[in-house]
Coordinates of C-alpha atoms in Angstrom, one line a residue:
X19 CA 3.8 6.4 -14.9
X20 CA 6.0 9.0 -13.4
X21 CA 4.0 12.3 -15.0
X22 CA 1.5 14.5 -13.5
X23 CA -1.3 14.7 -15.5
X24 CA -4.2 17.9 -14.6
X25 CA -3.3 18.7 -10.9
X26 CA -6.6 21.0 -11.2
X27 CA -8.6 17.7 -11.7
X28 CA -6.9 16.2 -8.7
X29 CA -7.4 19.5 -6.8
X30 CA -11.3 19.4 -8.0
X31 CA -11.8 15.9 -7.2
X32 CA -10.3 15.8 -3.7
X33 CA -12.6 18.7 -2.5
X34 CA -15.1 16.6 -3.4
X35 CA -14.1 14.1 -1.4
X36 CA -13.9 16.1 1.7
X37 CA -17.7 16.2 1.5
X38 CA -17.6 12.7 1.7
X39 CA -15.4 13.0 4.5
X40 CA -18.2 14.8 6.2
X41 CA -20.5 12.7 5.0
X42 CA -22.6 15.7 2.7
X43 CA -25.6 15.0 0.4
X44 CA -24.4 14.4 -3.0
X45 CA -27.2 14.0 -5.8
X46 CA -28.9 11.1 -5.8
X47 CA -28.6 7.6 -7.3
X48 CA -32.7 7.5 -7.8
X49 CA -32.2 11.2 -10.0
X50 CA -32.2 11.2 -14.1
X51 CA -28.7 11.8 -15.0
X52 CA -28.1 15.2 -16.4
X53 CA -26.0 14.5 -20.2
X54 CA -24.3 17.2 -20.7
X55 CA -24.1 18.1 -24.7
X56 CA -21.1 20.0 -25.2
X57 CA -18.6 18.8 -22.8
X58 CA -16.4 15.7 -24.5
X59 CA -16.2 12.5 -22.6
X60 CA -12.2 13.3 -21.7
X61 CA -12.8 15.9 -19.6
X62 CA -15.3 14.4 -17.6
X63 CA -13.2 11.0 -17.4
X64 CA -10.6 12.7 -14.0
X65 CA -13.5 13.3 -12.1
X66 CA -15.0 10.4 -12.6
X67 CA -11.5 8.3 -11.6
X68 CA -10.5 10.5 -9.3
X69 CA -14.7 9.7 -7.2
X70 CA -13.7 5.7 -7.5
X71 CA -10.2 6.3 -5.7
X72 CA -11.4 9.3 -3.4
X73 CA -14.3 7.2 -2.5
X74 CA -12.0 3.9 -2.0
X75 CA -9.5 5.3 -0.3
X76 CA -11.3 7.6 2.3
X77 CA -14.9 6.5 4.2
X78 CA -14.6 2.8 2.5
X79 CA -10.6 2.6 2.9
X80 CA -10.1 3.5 6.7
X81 CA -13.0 0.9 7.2
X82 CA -11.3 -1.9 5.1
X83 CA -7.9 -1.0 6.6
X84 CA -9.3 -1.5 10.1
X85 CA -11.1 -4.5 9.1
X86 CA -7.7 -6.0 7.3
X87 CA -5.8 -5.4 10.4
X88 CA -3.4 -3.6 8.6
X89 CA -4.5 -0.6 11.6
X90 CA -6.0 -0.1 14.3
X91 CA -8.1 3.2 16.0
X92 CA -5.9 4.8 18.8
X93 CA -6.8 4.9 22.2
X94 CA -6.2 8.6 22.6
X95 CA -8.7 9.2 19.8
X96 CA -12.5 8.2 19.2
X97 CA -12.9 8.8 15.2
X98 CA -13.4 5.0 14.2
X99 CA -13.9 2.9 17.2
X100 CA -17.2 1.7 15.8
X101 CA -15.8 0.5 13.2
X102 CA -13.0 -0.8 15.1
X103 CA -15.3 -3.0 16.9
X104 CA -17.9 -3.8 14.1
X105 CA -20.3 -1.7 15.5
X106 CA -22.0 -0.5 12.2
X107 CA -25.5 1.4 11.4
X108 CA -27.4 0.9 7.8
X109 CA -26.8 5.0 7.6
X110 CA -22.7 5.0 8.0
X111 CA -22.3 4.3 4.2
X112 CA -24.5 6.3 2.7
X113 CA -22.5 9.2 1.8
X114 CA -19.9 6.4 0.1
X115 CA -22.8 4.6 -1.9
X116 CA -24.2 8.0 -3.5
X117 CA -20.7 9.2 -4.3
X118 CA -20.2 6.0 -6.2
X119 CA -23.6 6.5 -8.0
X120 CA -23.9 9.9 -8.1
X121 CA -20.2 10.7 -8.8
X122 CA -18.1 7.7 -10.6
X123 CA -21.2 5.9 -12.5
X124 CA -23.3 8.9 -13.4
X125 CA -19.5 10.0 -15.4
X126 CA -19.1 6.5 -16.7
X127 CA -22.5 6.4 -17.9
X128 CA -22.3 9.7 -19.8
X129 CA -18.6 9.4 -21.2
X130 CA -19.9 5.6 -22.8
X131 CA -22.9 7.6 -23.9
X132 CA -21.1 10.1 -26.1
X133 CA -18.3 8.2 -27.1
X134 CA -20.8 5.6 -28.4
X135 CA -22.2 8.0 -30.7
X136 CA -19.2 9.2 -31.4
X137 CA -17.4 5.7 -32.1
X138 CA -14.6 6.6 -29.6
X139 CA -14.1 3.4 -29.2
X140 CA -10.6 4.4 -26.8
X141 CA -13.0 6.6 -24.6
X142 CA -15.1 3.8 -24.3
X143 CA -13.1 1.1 -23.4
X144 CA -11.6 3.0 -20.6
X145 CA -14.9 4.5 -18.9
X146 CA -15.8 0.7 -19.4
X147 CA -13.2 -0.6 -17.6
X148 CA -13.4 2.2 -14.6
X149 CA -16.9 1.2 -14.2
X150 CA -16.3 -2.1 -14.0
X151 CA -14.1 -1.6 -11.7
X152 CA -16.1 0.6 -9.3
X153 CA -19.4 -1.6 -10.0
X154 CA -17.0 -4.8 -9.0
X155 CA -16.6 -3.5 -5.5
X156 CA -20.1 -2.0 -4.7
X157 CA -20.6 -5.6 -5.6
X158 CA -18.3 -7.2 -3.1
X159 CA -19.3 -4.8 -0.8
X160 CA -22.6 -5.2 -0.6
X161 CA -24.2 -7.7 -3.0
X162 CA -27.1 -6.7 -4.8
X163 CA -27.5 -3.0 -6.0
X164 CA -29.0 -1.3 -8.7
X165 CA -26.8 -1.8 -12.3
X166 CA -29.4 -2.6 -14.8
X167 CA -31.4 0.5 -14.5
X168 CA -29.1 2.8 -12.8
X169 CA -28.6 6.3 -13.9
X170 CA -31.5 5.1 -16.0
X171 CA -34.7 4.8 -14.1
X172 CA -35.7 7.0 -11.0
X173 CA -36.3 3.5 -8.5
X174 CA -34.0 1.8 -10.1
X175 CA -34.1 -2.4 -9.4
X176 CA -31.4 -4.0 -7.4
X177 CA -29.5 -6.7 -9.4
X178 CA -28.2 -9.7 -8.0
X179 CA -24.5 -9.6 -7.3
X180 CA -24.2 -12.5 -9.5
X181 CA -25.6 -10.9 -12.6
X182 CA -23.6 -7.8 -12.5
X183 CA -20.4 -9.9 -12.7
X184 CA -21.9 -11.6 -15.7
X185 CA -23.0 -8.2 -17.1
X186 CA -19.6 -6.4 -16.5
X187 CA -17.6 -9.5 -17.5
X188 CA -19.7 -9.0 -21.0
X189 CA -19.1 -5.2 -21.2
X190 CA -15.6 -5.0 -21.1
X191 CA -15.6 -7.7 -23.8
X192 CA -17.8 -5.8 -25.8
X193 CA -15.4 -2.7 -25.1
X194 CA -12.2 -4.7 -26.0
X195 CA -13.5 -6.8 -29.2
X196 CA -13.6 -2.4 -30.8
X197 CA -10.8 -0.9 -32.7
X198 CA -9.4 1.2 -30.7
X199 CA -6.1 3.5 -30.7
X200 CA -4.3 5.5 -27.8
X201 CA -4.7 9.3 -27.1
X202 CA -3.7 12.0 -29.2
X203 CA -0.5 13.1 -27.5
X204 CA -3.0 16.8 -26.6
X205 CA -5.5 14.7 -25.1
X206 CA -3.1 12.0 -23.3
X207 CA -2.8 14.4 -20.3
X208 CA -6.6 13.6 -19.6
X209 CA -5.8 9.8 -18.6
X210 CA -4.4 10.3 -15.0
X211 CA -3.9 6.2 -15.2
X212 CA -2.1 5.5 -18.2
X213 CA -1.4 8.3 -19.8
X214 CA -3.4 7.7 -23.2
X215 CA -1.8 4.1 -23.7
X216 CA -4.5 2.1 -24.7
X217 CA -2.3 -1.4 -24.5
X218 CA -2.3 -0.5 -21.2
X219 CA -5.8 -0.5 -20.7
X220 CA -6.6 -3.5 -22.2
X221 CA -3.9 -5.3 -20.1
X222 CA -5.5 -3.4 -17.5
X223 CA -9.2 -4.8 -18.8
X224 CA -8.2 -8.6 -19.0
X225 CA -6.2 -8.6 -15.4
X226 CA -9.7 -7.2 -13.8
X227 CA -11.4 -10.2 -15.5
X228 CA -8.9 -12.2 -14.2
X229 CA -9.4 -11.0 -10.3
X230 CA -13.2 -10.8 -11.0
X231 CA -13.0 -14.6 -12.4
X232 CA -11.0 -16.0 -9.2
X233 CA -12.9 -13.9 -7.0
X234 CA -16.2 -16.1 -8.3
X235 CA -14.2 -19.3 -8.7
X236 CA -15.3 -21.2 -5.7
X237 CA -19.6 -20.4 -6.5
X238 CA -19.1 -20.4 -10.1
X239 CA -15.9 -23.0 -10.7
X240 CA -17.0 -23.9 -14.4
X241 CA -17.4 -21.2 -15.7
X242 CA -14.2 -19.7 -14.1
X243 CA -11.8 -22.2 -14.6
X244 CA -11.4 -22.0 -18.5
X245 CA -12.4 -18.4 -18.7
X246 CA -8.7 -18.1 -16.2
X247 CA -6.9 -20.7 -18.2
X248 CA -7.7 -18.5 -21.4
X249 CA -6.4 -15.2 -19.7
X250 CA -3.7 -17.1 -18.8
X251 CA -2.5 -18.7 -21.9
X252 CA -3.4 -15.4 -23.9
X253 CA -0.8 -13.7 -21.4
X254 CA -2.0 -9.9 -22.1
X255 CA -2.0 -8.8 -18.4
X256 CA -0.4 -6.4 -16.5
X257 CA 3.4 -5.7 -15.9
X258 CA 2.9 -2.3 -14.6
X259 CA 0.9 -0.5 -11.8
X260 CA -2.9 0.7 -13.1
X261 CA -3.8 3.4 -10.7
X262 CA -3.1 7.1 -9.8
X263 CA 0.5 8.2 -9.5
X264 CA 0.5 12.1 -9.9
X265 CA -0.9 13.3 -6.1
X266 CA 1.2 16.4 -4.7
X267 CA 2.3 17.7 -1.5
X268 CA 0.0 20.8 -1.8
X269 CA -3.6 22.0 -0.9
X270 CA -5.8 19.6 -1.7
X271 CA -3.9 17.5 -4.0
X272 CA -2.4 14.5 -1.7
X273 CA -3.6 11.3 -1.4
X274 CA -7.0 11.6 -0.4
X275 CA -6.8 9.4 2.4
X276 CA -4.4 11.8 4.1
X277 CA -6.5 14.7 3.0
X278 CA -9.7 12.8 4.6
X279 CA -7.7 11.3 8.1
X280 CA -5.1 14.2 8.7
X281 CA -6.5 17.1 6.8
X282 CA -9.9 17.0 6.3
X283 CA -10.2 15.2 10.4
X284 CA -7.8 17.8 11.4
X285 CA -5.8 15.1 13.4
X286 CA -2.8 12.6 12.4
X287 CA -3.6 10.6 15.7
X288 CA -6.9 8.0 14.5
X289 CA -4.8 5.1 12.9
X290 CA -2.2 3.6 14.6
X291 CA -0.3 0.7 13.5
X292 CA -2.4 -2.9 14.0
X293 CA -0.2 -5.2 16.0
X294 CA -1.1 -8.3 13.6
X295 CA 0.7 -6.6 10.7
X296 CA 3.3 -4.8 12.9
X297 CA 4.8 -8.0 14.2
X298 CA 4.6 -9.7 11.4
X299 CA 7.2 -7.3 9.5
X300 CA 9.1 -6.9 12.6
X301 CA 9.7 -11.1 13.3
X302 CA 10.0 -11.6 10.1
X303 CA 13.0 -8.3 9.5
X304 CA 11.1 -7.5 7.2
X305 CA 12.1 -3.7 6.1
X306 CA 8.6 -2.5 5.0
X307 CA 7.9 -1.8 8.8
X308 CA 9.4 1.8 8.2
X309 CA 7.3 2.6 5.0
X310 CA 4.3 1.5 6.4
X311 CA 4.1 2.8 10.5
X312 CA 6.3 6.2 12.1
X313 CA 8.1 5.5 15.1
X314 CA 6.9 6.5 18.6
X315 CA 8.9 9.0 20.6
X316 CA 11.7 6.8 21.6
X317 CA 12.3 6.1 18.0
X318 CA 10.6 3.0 18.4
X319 CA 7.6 0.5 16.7
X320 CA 4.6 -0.4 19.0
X321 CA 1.2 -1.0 18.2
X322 CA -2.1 -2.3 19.8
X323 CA -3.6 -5.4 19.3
X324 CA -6.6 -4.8 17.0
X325 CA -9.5 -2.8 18.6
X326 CA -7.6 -2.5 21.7
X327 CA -8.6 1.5 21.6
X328 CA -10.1 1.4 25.5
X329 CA -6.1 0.6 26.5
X330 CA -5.1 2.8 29.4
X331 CA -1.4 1.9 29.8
X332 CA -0.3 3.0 26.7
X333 CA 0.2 6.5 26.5
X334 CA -0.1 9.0 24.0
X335 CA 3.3 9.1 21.7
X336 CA 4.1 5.9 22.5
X337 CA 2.4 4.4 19.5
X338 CA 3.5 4.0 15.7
X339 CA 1.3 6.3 13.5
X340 CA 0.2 4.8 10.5
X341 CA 2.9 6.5 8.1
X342 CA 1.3 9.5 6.1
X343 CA 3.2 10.2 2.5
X344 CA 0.7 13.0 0.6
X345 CA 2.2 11.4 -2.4
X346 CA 1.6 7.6 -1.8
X347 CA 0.1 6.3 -5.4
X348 CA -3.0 4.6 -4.7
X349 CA -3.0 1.6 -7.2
X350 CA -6.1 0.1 -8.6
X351 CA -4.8 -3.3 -9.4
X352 CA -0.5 -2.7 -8.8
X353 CA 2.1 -4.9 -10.7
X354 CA 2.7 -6.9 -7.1
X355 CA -1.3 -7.5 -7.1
X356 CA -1.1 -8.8 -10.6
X357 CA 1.5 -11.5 -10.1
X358 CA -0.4 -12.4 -7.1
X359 CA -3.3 -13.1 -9.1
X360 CA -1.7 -15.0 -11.5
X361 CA 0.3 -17.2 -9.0
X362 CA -2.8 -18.0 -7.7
X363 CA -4.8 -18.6 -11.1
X364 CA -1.8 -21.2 -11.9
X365 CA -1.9 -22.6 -8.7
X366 CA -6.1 -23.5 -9.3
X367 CA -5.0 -24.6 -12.9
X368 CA -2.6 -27.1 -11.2
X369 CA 0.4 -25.5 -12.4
X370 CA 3.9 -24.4 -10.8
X371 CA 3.0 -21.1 -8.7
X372 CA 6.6 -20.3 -7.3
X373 CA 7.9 -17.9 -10.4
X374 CA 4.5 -15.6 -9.8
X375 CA 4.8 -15.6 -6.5
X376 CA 8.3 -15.0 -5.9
X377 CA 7.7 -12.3 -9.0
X378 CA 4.9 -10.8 -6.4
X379 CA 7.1 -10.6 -3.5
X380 CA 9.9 -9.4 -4.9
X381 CA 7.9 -6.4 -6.7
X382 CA 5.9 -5.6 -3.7
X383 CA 9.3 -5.0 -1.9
X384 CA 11.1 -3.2 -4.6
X385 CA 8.4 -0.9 -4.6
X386 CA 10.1 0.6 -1.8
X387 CA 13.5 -0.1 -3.3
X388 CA 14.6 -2.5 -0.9
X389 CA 18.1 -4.5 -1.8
X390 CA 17.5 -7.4 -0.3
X391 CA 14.1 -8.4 -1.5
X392 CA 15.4 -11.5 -3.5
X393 CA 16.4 -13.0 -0.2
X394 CA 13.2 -13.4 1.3
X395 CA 12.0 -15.3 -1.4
X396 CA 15.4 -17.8 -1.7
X397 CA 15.5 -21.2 0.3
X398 CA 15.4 -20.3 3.6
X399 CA 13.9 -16.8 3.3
X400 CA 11.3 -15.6 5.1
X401 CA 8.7 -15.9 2.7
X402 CA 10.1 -18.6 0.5
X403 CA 7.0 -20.6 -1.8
X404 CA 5.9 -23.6 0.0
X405 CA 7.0 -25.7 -3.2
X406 CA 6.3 -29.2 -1.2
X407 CA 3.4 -28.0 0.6
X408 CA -0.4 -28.3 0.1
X409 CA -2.7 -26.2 -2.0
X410 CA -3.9 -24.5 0.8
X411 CA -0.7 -23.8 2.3
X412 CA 0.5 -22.4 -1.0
X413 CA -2.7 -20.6 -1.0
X414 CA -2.2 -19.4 2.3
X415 CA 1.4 -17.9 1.2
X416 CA 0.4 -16.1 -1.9
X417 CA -2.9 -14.1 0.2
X418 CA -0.5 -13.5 2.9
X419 CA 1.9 -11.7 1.0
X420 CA -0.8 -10.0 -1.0
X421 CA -2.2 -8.9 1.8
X422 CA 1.1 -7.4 3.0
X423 CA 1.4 -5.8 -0.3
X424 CA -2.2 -4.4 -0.5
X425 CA -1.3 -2.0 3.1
X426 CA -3.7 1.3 3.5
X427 CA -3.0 3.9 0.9
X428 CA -2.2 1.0 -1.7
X429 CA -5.7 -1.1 -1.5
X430 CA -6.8 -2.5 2.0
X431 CA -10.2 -2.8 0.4
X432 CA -8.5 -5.3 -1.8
X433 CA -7.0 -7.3 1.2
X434 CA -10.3 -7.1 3.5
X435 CA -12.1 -9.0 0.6
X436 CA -9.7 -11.2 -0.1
X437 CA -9.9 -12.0 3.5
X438 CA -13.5 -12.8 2.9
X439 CA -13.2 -15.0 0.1
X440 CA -10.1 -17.1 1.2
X441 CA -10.1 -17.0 4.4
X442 CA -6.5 -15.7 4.9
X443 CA -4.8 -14.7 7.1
X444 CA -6.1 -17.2 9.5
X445 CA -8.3 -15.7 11.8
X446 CA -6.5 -16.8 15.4
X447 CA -9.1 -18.3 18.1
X448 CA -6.0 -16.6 20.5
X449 CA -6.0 -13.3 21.4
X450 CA -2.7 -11.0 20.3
X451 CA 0.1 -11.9 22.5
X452 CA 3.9 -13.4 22.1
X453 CA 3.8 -16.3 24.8
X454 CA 0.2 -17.8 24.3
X455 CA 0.8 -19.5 21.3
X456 CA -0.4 -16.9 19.1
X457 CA 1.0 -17.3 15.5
X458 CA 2.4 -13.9 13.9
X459 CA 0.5 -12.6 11.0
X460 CA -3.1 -14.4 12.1
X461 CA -6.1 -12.1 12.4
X462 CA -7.4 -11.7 16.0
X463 CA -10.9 -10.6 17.0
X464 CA -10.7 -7.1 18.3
X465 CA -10.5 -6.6 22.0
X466 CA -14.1 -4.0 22.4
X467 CA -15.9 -6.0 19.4
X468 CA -19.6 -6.2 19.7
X469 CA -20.4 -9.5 16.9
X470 CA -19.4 -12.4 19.5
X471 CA -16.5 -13.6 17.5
X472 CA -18.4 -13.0 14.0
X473 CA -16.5 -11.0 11.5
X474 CA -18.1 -8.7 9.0
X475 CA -18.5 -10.3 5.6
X476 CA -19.6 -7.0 3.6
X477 CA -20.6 -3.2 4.3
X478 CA -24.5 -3.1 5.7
X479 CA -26.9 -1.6 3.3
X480 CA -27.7 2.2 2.8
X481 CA -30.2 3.0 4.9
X482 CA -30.7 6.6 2.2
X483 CA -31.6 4.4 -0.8
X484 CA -33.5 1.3 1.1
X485 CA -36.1 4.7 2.4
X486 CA -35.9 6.6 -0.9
X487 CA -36.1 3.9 -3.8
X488 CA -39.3 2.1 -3.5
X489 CA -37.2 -1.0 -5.9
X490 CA -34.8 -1.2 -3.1
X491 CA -33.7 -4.9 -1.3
X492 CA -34.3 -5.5 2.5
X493 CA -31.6 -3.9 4.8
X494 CA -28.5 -6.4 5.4
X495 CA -26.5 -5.8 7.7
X496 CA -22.8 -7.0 7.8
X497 CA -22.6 -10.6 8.7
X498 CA -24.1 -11.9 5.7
X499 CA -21.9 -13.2 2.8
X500 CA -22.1 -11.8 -0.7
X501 CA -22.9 -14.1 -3.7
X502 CA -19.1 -15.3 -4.4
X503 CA -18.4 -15.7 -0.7
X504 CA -19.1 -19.5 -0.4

């Protein structure tokens, strides 16, 4: 996981995603895909992972991280306040939804093409598992969208949320129940993910099911429950981190969300740290607070309280930036996320969740090679299991920590929808503040929001494809829960 595998991809792909940045044209979703007939699925397979993360971690990433609370928009800066305050237009996703289509899919969609004919059953089973996991969060971002005939027909239909689940659920099982062997060692450098180890990617296959089965468990409980219980007992998940390790601290080739917010914005001075997940390290000691935020100029934390952008008393270098590192991996399922999931998956199966969960902690810390991580878990720790507590304080305790885990640059799309489905953190009826009863680590409504108290539930429809695809579904705007969200 430590190699660099085709920088020029990278270098490619991350232009790219400065147009999306600036919100460009790309082609669009409703447009015949073009099959190319000489170019081999594995060297279309970078761009196509590198448009799922750039897309993720960029336009959709800063929203997410906003909306997690894991940051905040300054108040000596203007880039995201609308967001900030859940302020949102049907256009302000656009450029993210035809990326997705017309970028990640469109690739998919080809690569499974030609390595069906070709029976490259390897090739397959990992463009089937990227676009499941891309289709999985256009899904929990906005419900219904076009899957069944996309890439296909020129108006393609919108699906129901539901039925892509079922649909992708079905195609990675397809793509798993092939033979299938890993890379040839010349070809391995194409895999940015794994590297050409196809264990991997099946591990990688069954722990999406698993997310994508508790994610639907509360709307679709029997059919969830033994389908998590069989992941479970089968126990071929992940033990490593799935996502993209091999950024670089050059031109083009860093993390694209500091190549969207620092570079691309020319400005390091948008996010700043949130004070719901700034105090919630600090009172807690716990050590992540200097990965995650930069100290202000007296070599100090201090954040705002979420959406508190219109402050005036604060001035400017007296706030922790969030904590740009051109090399931060950005995982698509890490090996903290995965124990998460599975403490959780026992905990619904009625089982003992503490050995996940202490697993999930301790990983999420060590990830920053911190000595003391055992101790927060041990009796007395900061974040020790609930063992004698309720299922929905254990509950609580294993989306809290995940949340902490799943910080911008990592996945805060990952932590904003687990929000949504669980409900945790807490979302405080108290405004931020350390003497009114305010509990640390509980979300707060943000100080300039617009939604009287309401918080989004989703990304509002593209406005592009609701005026250009005739098949289209009726605008939604954020406030309406998707199919799982029950």
């Amino acid at each position: 996981m430590n190699k660099k595998y085709i920088s020029v991809a990278i270098l490619l792909a991350l232009l790219s995603q400065l147009f999306v940045a600036c919100e460009k044209d790309y082609l669009d979703v409703n447009k015949d895909p073009n099959f190319p007939t000489e170019v081999p699925g594995y060297v279309i397979f970078p761009a196509a992972v590198m448009s799922t993360t750039g897309t993720l971690a960029t336009r959709v990433g800063v929203t997410t991280g906003l909306w997690s609370q894991h940051l905040t928009q300054s108040n000596v800066a203007n880039q995201f306040k609308e967001i900030d305050q859940f302020n949102l237009n049907f256009a302000d996703y656009d450029g993210a939804w035809r990326e997705f289509y017309s970028g990640a899919l469109n690739d998919y969609l080809t690569i499974k093409k030609f390595a069906e004919a070709d029976e490259d059953w390897s090739m397959y089973l990992m463009a089937t598992v990227m676009e499941a996991y891309t289709y999985q969060y256009m899904v929990d971002l906005w419900d219904n969208v076009p899957y069944s005939e996309a890439g296909v027909e020129f108006h393609p239909v919108f699906d129901k949320g539901e039925d892509i689940y079922n649909g992708l659920l079905a195609s990675i099982d397809l793509a798993l129940s092939k033979e299938v062997s890993d890379f040839p060692a010349n070809l391995a450098k194409y895999d940015m993910v794994f590297g050409g180890n196809i264990m991997l990617w099946k591990q990688f296959a069954n722990t999406l099911k698993l997310k994508m089965y508790i994610r639907m468990y509360d709307a679709k409980e029997l059919v969830a429950k033994p389908a998590i219980e069989t992941l479970l007992t089968a126990n071929n998940l992940l033990t490593s981190d799935a996502g993209i390790v091999s950024f670089e601290d050059a031109d083009d080739q860093r993390n694209p969300l500091m190549e969207y917010n620092f570079y691309g914005l020319n400005t390091g001075n948008n996010l700043v740290a949130s004070k719901t997940l700034l105090r919630y390290l600090q009172v807690n000691s716990d050590p992540r607070v200097s990965e995650f935020f930069a100290t202000n100029d007296a070599d100090l934390y201090a954040g705002l309280a979420q959406g508190n952008y219109t402050n005036t008393v604060v001035k400017n270098g007296e706030l922790s930036l969030m904590k740009y590192v051109p090399t931060k991996p950005f995982f698509f399922i890490s090996e903290a996320e995965c124990y998460f999931l599975q403490a959780e998956a026992i905990l619904r199966a009625g089982g003992n969740a503490k050995e996940m969960y202490d697993l999930g902690v301790v990983t999420a810390l060590n990830q920053y090679e911190i000595a003391t991580s055992n101790d927060f878990v041990a009796v007395g720790g900061a974040y020790e299991f609930p063992s004698a507590g309720s299922f929905d304080e254990k509950l609580e305790a294993i989306i809290q920590q995940k949340w902490v885990a799943l910080y911008q640059g990592t996945n805060s799309t990952e932590a904003y929808i687990e929000h949504v489905r669980t409900g945790y953190p807490t979302e405080s009826v108290l405004p931020f503040g350390d003497e009114n009863g305010y509990v640390y680590g509980q979300f707060t409504y943000p100080v300039n929001g617009v939604s009287s108290g309401v918080y989004p539930k989703r990304l509002p429809s593209s406005k592009d494809e609701n005026q250009n695809n005739q098949n289209a579904d009726e605008l939604v705007d954020a406030f309406q829960p998707v199919w799982w969200n029950k």
